[in-house]
XYZ file of C-alpha atoms in Angstrom:
562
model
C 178.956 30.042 129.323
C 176.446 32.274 130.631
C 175.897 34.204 127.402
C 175.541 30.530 125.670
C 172.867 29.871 128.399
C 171.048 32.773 128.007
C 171.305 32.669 124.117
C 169.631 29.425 124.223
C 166.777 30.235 126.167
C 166.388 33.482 124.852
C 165.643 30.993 121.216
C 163.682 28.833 123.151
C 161.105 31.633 124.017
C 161.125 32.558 120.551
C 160.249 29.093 119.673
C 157.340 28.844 122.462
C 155.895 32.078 121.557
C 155.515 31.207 117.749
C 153.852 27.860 118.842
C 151.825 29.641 121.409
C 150.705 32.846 118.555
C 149.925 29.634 116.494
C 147.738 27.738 118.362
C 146.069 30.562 119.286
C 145.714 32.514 116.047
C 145.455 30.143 113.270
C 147.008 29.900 110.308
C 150.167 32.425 110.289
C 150.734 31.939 106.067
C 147.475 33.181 105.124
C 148.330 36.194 107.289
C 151.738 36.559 105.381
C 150.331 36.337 101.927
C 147.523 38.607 102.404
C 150.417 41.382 103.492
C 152.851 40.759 100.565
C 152.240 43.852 98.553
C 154.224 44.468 95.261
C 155.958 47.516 95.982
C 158.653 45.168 97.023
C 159.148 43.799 94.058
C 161.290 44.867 90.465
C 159.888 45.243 86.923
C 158.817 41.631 85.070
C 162.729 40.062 84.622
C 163.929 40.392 88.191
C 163.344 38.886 91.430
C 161.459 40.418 94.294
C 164.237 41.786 96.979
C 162.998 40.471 99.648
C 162.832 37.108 97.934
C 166.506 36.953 97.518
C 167.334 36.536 101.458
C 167.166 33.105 102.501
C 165.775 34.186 105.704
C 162.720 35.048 103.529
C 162.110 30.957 102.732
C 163.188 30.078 106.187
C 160.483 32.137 107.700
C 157.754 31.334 105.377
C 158.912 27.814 105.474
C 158.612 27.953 109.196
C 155.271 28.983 109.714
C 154.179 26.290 106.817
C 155.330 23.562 109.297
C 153.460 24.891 111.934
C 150.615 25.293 110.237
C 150.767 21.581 109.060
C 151.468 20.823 112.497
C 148.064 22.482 113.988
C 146.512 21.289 111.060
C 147.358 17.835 111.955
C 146.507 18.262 115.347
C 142.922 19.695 114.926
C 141.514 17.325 112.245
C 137.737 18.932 111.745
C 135.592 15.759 112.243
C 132.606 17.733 112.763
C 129.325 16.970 110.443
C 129.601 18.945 107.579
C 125.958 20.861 107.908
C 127.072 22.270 104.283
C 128.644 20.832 101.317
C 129.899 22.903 98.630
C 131.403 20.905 94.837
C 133.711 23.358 92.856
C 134.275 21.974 90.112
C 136.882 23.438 87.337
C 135.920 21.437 84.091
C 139.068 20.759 82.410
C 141.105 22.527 84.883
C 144.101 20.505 85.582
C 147.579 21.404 86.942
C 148.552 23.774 83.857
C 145.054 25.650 84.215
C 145.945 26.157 88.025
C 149.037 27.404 87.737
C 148.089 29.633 84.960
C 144.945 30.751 86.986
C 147.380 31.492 89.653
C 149.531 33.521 87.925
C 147.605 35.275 85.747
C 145.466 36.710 88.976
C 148.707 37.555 90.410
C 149.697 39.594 87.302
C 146.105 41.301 87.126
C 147.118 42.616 90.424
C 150.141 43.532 89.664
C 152.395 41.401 90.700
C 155.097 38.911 89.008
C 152.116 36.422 89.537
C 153.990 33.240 90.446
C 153.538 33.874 94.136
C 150.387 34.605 94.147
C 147.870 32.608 96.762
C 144.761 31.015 94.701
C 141.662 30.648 97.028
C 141.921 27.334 96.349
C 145.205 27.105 97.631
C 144.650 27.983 100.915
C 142.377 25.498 101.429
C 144.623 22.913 104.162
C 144.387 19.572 102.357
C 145.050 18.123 98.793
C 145.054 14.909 96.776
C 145.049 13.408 93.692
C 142.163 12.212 91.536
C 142.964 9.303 88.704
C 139.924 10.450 85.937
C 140.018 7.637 83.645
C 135.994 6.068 82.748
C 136.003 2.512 83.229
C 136.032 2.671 79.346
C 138.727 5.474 78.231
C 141.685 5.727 79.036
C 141.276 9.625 78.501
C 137.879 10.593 79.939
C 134.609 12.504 78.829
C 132.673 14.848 81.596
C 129.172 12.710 81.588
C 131.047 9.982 83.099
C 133.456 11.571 85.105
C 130.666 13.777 86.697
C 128.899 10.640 87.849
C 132.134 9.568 89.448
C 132.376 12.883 91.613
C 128.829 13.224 91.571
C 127.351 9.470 92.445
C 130.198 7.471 93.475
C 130.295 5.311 91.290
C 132.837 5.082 87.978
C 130.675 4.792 84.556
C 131.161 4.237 80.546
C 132.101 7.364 78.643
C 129.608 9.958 77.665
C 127.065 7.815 80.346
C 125.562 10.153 83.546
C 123.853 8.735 86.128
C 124.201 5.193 85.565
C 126.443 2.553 86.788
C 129.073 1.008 84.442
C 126.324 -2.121 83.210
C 124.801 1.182 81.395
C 125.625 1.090 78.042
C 126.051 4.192 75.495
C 123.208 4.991 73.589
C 121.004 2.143 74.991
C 117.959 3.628 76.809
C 116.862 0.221 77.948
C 120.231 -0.705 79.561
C 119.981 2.121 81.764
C 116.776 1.307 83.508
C 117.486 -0.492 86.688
C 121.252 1.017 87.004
C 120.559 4.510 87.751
C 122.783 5.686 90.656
C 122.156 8.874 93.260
C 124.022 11.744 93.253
C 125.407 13.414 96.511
C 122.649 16.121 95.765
C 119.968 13.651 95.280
C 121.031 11.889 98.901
C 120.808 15.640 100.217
C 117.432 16.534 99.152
C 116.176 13.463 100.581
C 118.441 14.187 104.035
C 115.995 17.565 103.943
C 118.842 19.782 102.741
C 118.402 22.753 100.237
C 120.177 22.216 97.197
C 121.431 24.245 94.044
C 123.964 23.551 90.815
C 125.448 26.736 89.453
C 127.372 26.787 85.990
C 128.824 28.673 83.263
C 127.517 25.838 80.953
C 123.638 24.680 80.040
C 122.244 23.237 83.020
C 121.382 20.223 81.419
C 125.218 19.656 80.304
C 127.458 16.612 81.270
C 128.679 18.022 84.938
C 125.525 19.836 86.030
C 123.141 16.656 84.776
C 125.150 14.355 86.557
C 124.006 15.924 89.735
C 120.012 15.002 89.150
C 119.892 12.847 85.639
C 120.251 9.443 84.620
C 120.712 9.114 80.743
C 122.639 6.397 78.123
C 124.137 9.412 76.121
C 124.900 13.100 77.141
C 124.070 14.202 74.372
C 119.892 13.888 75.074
C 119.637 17.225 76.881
C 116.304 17.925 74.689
C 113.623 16.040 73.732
C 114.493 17.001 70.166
C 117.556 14.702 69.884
C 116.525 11.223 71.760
C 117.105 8.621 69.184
C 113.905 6.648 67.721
C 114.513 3.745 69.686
C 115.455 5.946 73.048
C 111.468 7.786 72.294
C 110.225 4.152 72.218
C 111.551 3.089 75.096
C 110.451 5.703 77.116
C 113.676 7.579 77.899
C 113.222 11.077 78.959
C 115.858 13.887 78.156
C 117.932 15.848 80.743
C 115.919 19.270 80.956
C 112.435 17.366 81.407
C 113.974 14.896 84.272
C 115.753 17.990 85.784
C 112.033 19.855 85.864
C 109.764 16.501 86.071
C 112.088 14.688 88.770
C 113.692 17.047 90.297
C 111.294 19.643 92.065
C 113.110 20.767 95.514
C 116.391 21.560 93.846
C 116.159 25.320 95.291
C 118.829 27.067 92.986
C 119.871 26.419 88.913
C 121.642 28.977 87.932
C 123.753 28.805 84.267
C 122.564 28.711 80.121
C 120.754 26.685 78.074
C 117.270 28.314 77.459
C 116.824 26.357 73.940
C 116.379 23.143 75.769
C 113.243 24.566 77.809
C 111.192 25.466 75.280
C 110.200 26.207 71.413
C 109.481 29.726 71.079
C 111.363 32.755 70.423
C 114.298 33.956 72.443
C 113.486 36.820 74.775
C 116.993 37.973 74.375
C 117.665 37.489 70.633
C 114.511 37.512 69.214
C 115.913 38.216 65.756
C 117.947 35.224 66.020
C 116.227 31.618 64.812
C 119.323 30.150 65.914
C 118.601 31.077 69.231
C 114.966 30.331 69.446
C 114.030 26.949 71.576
C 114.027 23.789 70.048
C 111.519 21.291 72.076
C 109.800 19.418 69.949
C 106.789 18.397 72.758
C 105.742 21.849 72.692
C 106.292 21.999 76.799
C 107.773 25.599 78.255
C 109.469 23.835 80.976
C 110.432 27.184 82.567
C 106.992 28.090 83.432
C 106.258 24.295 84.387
C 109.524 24.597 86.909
C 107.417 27.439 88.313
C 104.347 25.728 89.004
C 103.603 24.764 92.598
C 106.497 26.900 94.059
C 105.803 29.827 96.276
C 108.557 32.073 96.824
C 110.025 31.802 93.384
C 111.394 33.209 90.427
C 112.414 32.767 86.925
C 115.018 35.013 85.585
C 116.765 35.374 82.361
C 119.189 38.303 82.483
C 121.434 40.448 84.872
C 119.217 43.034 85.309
C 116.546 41.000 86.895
C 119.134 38.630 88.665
C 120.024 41.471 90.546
C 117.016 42.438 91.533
C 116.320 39.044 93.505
C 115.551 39.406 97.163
C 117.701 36.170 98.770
C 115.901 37.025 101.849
C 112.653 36.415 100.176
C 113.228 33.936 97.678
C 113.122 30.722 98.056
C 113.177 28.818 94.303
C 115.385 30.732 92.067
C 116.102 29.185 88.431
C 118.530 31.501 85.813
C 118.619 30.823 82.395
C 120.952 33.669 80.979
C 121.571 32.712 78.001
C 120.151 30.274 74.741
C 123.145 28.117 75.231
C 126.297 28.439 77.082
C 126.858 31.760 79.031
C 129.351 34.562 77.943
C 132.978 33.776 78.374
C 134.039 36.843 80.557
C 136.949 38.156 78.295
C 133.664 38.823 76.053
C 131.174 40.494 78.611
C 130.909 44.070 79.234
C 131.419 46.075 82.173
C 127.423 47.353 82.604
C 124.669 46.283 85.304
C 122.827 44.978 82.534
C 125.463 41.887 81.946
C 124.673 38.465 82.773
C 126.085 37.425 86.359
C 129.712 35.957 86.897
C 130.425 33.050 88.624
C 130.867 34.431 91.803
C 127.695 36.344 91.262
C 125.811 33.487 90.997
C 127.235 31.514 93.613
C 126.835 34.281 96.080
C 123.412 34.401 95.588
C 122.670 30.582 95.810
C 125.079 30.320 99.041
C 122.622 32.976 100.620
C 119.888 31.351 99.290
C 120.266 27.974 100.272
C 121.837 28.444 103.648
C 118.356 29.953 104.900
C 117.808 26.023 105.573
C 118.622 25.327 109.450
C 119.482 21.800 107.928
C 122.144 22.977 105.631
C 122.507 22.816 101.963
C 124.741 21.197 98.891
C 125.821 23.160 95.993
C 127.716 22.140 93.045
C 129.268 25.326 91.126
C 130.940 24.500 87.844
C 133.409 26.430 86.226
C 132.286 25.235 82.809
C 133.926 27.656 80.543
C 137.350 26.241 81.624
C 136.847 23.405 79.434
C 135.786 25.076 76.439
C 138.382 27.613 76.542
C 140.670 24.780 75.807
C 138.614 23.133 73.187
C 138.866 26.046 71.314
C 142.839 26.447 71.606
C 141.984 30.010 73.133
C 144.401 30.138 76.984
C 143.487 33.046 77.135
C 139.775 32.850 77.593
C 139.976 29.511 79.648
C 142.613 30.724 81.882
C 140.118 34.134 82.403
C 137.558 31.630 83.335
C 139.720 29.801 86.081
C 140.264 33.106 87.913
C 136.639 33.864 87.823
C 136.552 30.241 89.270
C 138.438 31.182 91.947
C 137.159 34.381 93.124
C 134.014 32.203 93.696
C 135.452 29.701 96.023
C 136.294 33.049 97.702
C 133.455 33.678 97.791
C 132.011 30.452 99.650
C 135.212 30.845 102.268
C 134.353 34.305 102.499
C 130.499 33.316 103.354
C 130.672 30.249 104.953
C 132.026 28.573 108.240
C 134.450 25.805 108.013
C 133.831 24.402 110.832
C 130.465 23.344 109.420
C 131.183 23.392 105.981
C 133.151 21.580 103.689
C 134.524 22.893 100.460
C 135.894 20.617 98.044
C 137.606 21.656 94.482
C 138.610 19.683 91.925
C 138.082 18.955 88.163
C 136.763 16.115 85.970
C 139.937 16.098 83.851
C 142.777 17.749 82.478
C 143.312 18.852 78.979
C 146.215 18.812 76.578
C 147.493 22.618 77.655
C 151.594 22.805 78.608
C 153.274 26.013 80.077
C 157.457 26.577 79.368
C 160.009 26.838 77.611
C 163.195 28.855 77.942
C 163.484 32.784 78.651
C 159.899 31.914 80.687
C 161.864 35.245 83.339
C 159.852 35.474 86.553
C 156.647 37.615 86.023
C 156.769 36.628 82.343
C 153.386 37.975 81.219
C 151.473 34.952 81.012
C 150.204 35.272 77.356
C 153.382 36.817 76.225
C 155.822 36.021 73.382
C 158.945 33.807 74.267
C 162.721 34.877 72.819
C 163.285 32.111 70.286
C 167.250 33.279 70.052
C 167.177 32.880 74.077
C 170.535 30.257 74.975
C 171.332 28.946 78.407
C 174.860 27.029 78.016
C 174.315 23.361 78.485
C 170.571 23.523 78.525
C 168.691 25.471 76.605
C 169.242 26.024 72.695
C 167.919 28.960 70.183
C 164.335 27.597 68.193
C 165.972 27.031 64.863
C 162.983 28.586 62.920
C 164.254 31.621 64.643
C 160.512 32.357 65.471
C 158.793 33.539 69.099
C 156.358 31.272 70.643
C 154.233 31.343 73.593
C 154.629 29.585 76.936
C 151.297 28.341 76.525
C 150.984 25.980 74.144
C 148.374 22.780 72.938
C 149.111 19.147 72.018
C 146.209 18.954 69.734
C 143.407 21.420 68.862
C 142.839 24.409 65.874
C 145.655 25.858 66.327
C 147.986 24.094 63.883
C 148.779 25.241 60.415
C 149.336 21.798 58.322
C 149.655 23.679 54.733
C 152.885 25.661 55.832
C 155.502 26.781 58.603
C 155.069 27.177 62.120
C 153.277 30.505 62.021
C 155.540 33.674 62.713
C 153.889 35.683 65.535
C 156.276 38.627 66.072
C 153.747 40.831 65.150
C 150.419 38.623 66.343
C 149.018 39.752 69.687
C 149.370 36.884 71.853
C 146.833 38.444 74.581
C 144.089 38.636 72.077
C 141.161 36.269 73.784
C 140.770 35.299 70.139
C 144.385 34.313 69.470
C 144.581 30.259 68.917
C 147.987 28.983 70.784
C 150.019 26.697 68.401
C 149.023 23.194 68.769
C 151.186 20.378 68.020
C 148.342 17.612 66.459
C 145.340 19.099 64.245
C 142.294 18.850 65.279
C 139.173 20.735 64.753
C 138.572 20.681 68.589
C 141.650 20.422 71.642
C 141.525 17.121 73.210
C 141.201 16.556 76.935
C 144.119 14.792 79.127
C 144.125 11.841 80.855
C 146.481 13.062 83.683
C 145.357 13.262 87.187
C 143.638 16.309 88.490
C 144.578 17.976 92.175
C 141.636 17.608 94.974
C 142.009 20.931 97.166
C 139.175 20.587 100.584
C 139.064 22.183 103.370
C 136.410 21.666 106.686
C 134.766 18.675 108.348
C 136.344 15.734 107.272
C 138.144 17.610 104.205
C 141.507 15.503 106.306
C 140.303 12.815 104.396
C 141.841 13.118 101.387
C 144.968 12.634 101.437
C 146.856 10.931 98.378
C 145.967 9.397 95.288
C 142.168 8.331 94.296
C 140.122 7.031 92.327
C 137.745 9.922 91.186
C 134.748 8.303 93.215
C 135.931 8.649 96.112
C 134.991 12.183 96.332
C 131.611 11.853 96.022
C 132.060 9.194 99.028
C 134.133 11.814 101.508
C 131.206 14.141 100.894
C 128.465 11.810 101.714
C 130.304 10.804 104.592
C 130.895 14.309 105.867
C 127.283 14.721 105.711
C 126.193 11.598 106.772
C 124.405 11.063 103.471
C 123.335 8.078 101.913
C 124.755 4.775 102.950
C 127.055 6.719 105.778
C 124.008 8.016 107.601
C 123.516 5.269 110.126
C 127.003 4.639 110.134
C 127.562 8.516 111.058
C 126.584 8.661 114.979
C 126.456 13.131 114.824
C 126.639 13.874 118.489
C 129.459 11.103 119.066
C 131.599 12.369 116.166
C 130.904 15.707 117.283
C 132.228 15.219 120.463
C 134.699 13.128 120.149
C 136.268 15.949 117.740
C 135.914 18.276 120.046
C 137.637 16.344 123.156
C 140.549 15.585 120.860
C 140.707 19.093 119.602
C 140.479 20.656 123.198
C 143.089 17.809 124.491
C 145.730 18.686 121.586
C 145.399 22.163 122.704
C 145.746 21.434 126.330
C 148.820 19.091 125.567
C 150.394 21.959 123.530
C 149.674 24.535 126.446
C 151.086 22.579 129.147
C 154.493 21.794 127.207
C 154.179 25.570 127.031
C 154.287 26.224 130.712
C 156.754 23.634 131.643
C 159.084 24.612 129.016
C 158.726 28.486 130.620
C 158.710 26.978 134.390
C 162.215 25.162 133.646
C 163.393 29.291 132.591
């Protein structure tokens, strides 16, 4: 009896203390993953040893609940002073999971364990991504969704759903604000960031209200769009939108109508406004502290300390995907590059900033059937939001993730062993009894694979790949439906958020409602009067210091009853 006694208090303080280190230390599974290190783990086939004790998923499934716990004890309802939009375009839950094994496996490891930044941020939800017109949805729309709150027509940005496609006078009267418009006018600093053009669907949605997405140049606006005195994208992000601090991404051609700095031998890179306007040097004008830059080299000679206005136009039209850059000083800047520099940038403002960074090359990865240059891109994605964590406070700032859609992309199939190199071939004789059966063409495949997209061969057989390389960034995955272009999906997309208010998503939305959290954070836009910043403030606080005191007590009465 007295060994039973002592047993059971002798678990008790082992319970108490791991509460205690809890509270006290924060989050105990972030700890654990950033000390996994492969060397305890067997060649690609086999299971890490250590995974195959269950006390291995008892422990780690331990310290999850208490994390959850503390987590839903300390709800951050602080003002978010910063609000950072990561946005994966086309990234859905196939891209993720790919992203997150793939950066394991660059490491090292199997790769399926593997922590994404993204991840570790404490709260996730769903986002439904159909336009109020398509059933499967286009990023114009979507991005004014995320962007504006407000769901639109496809291909629309800016505009509210009366807006119709291609009609410049239906537009006028139905433009909607962005969260970065709201923010300018709340005296934040502000900045987009992208892979893409600036003037693209995702970035334009942040500043531009147009009928088609299309119009990102004067050059293309329809006759009757000229006449009725619609303005493209790159003039209403330079003519409208002066105090955005940071634009960092491609699209040079839409600025101007010279020749190309970079390619000067190229016509097909050379600008193509047809009003004559260099809108680079215009974006210039009235600025102090700014700069225009065009390539890596001068990128990375920017002063954040000392610069103010920063726009980067690296290349003609979209930038580099980065299985096709080179490893030199000279080289346009990554993702996280870029948003390292705006972060320090923008947060020289006392009254905070928002920053939308897009991970743009995502998406047309997957247009092109190519995994494994849009699955590349999602890791560079990634090692920006770790990036932001890595910069920024959370008690202050919010991070949100998320994509406008999904895309047609599926990963499995049979003999898929753990640590399966992600772009590897697939054993097409591989037989599981009751389950799985051999491919009867008796040909490998991938475990990445496309429903539609380029990568179909209608005049013959499934293709034979035993002797293809599968890891090329060039290599099309087999597709299932021809197309000259992959299709996106209309599945929903994961929302990952983490900081003040980040609680507040918490199941399955409408894609809108992001754009609405963030405001509210803020106390942007409609929420400002309703957002009373030294109440919330403290009220967070008192409940924060009250769950801690509650948790502290049980503590000592539990160890007073000993």
């Amino acid at each position: 009896m007295t060994v039973t006694m002592a047993g059971a208090r002798a678990a008790r303080v082992c319970v108490l203390l791991t509460v205690l280190v809890t509270v006290t230390s924060g989050s105990l599974d972030d700890q654990a993953h950033r000390g996994r290190a492969r060397s305890d783990a067997r060649d690609y086939g086999g299971a890490p040893e250590a995974e195959e004790n269950p006390a291995f998923w008892n422990n780690m499934a331990g310290r999850s609940i208490q994390d959850a716990l503390r987590i839903q004890r300390n709800h951050n309802t602080n003002v978010a002073k910063n609000v950072v939009l990561f946005l994966g375009d086309g990234m859905g839950a196939v891209s993720v999971t790919s992203a997150r094994i793939l950066k394991g496996q660059k490491a090292g490891n199997p790769g399926e364990e593997t922590m994404l930044a993204m991840d570790t941020l404490p709260h996730m939800a769903h986002s439904k991504t159909y336009n109020i017109d398509a059933q499967t949805p286009d990023s114009g729309a979507t991005g004014t969704a995320f962007l504006c709150g407000v769901k639109a027509r496809f291909a629309t940005i800016g505009v509210d759903g009366r807006a119709l496609l291609e009609d410049c006078n239906s537009t006028k009267g139905r433009e909607v604000q962005s969260v970065l418009a709201w923010a300018e006018m709340a005296g934040k600093s502000t900045g987009i960031v992208t892979t893409t053009r600036v003037t693209h669907a995702t970035p334009a949605a942040a500043y531009a209200h147009t009928a088609y997405r299309e119009w990102e140049v004067d050059s293309v606006l329809s006759d009757a769009a000229v006449q009725d005195g619609c303005k493209d994208i790159s003039a209403q992000l330079v003519d409208d939108n002066p105090g955005i601090e940071v634009v960092l991404g491609g699209g040079r051609v839409m600025f101007h109508n010279g020749t190309d700095p970079e390619y000067p031998d190229d016509p097909g890179s050379n600008g193509v406004r047809a009003d004559g306007r260099h809108l680079m040097e215009e974006w210039l004008d009235g600025k102090t502290s700014a700069r225009y830059v065009w390539n890596g080299t001068d990128f990375r000679t920017v002063n954040p300390q000392t610069t103010d206005y920063l726009l980067g136009l690296f290349e003609p039209s979209h930038m580099k995907y980065m299985t096709d850059r080179e490893d030199s000083p000279t080289e346009e800047p990554t993702l996280p590059e870029m948003t390292r520099m705006a972060i320090q940038i923008l947060q020289k403002n006392e009254n905070g900033f928002f920053l939308l960074v897009e991970g743009g090359k995502i998406d047309h990865g997957h247009h092109e059937g190519k995994a494994v240059k849009a699955i590349n891109e999602a890791v560079a994605f990634d090692d920006a939001i770790q990036v932001a964590k890595d910069l920024l406070n959370l008690d202050e700032s919010l991070i949100v993730v998320t994509a406008d859609h999904a895309h047609t992309v599926s990963l499995g199939g049979w003999d898929t062993s753990r640590g399966n190199p992600l772009f590897g071939k697939l054993d097409p004789d591989f037989f599981l009894e009751g389950v799985g059966v051999a491919v009867p063409d008796g040909k490998p495949y991938t475990a990445i694979q496309y429903g539609t997209g380029p990568g179909h061969n209608i005049t013959a057989s499934r293709q034979d790949i035993t002797n293809v390389d599968t890891g090329n960034p060039d290599y099309l995955q087999q597709t299932a439906v021809p197309m000259a272009s992959e299709s996106h999906g209309a599945e929903d997309v994961a929302i990952f958020a983490g900081g003040p208010m980040a609680h507040l998503f918490h199941g399955v939305h409408e894609q809108n409602y992001i754009a609405h959290v963030m405001k509210y954070a803020a106390c942007l836009g409609e929420y400002a009067e309703d957002c009373d910043r030294e109440e919330r403030v403290a009220s967070g606080s008192a409940r924060r210091r009250f769950s801690t005191a509650v948790v502290l007590l049980s503590i000592l009465l539990q160890l007073a009853w000993f």
